[in-house]
One Martini backbone bead per residue (centre of mass of N, CA, C, O) as a GRO file, in nm:
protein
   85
    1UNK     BB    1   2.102   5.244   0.055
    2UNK     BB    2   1.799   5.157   0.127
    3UNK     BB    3   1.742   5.029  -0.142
    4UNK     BB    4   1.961   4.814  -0.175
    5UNK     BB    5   1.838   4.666   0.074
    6UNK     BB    6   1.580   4.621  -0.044
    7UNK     BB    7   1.624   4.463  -0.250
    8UNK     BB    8   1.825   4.218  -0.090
    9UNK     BB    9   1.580   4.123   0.060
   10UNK     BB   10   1.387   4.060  -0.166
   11UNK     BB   11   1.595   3.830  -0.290
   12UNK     BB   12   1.569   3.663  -0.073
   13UNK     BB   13   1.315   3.611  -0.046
   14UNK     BB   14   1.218   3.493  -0.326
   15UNK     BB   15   1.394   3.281  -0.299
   16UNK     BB   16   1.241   3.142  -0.016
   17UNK     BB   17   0.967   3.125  -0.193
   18UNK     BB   18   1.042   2.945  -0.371
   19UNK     BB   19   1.167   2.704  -0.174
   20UNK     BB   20   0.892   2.689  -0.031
   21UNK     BB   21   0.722   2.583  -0.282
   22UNK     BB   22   0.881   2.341  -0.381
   23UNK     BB   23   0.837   2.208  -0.072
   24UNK     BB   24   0.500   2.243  -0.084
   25UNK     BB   25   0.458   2.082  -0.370
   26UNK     BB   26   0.625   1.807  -0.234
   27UNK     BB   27   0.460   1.736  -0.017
   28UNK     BB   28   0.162   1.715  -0.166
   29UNK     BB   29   0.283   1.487  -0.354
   30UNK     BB   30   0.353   1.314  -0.084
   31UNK     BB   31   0.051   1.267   0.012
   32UNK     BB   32  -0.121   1.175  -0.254
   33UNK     BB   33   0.043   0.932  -0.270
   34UNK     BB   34  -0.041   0.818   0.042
   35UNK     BB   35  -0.318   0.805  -0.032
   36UNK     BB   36  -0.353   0.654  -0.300
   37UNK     BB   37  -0.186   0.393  -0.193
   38UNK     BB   38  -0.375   0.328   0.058
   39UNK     BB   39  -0.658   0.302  -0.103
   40UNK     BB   40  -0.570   0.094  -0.260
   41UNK     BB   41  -0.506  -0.141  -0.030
   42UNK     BB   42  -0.800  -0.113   0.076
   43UNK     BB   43  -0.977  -0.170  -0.185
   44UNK     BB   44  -0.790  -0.506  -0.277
   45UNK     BB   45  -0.826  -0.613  -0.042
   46UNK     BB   46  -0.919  -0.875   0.104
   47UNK     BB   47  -1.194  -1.016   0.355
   48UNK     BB   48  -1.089  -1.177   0.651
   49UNK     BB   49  -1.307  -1.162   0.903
   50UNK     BB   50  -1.421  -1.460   0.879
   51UNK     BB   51  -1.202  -1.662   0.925
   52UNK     BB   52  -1.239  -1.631   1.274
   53UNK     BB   53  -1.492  -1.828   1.235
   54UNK     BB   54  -1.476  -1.970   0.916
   55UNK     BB   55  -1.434  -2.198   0.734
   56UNK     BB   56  -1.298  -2.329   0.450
   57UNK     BB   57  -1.352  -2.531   0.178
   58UNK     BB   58  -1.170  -2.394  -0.009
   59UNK     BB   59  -0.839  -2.363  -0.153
   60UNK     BB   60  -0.604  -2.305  -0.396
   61UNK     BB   61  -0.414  -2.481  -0.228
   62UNK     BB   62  -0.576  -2.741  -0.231
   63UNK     BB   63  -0.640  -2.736  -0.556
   64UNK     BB   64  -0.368  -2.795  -0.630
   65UNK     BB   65  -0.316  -3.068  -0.495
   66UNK     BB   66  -0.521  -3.191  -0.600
   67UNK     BB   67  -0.410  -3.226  -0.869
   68UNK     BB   68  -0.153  -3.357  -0.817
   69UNK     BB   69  -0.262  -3.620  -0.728
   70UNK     BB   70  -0.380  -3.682  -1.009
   71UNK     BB   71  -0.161  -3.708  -1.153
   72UNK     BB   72   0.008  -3.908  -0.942
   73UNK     BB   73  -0.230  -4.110  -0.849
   74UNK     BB   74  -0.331  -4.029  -0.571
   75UNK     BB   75  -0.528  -4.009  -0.344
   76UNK     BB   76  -0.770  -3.911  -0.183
   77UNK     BB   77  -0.629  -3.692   0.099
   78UNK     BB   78  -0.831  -3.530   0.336
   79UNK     BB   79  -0.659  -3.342   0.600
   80UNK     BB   80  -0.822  -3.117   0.801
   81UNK     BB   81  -0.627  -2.804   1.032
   82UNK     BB   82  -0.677  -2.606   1.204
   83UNK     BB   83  -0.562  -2.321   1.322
   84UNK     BB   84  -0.467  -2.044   1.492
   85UNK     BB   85  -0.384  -1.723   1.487
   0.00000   0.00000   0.00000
């Protein structure tokens, strides 16, 4: 009798403990992944902090509009605002 108990005990263990690993290597697998995706986002983003202090000279968005008006034939006019974020 306590052999049979034995038995059914080790076998729910081992449920389980398969349970418990499959569950430990999904955590795994995304703690790698949450690791992976932050580590890309913070070494392709570009550094902006020199921004709060000094204007851009020119940007792809101004660059953009001047081919614009050069196109439409309208004069160039530049008047540059900046704002503080």
């Amino acid at each position: 009798m306590t052999i049979q108990i034995m038995r059914i005990v080790r076998q729910i263990f081992n449920v389980f403990a398969k349970i418990f690993r499959s569950i430990n290597f999904a955590l795994v697998l995304l703690i790698a992944f949450l690791l992976i995706a932050c580590s890309t986002l913070y070494f392709t983003l570009p550094e902006v902090s020199s921004l709060a202090t000094i204007n851009p000279t020119t940007t792809a968005f101004i660059e953009l509009r001047r081919a614009e008006s050069r196109q439409n034939g309208i004069p160039k006019l530049c008047q540059e605002h900046y704002m503080k974020i």
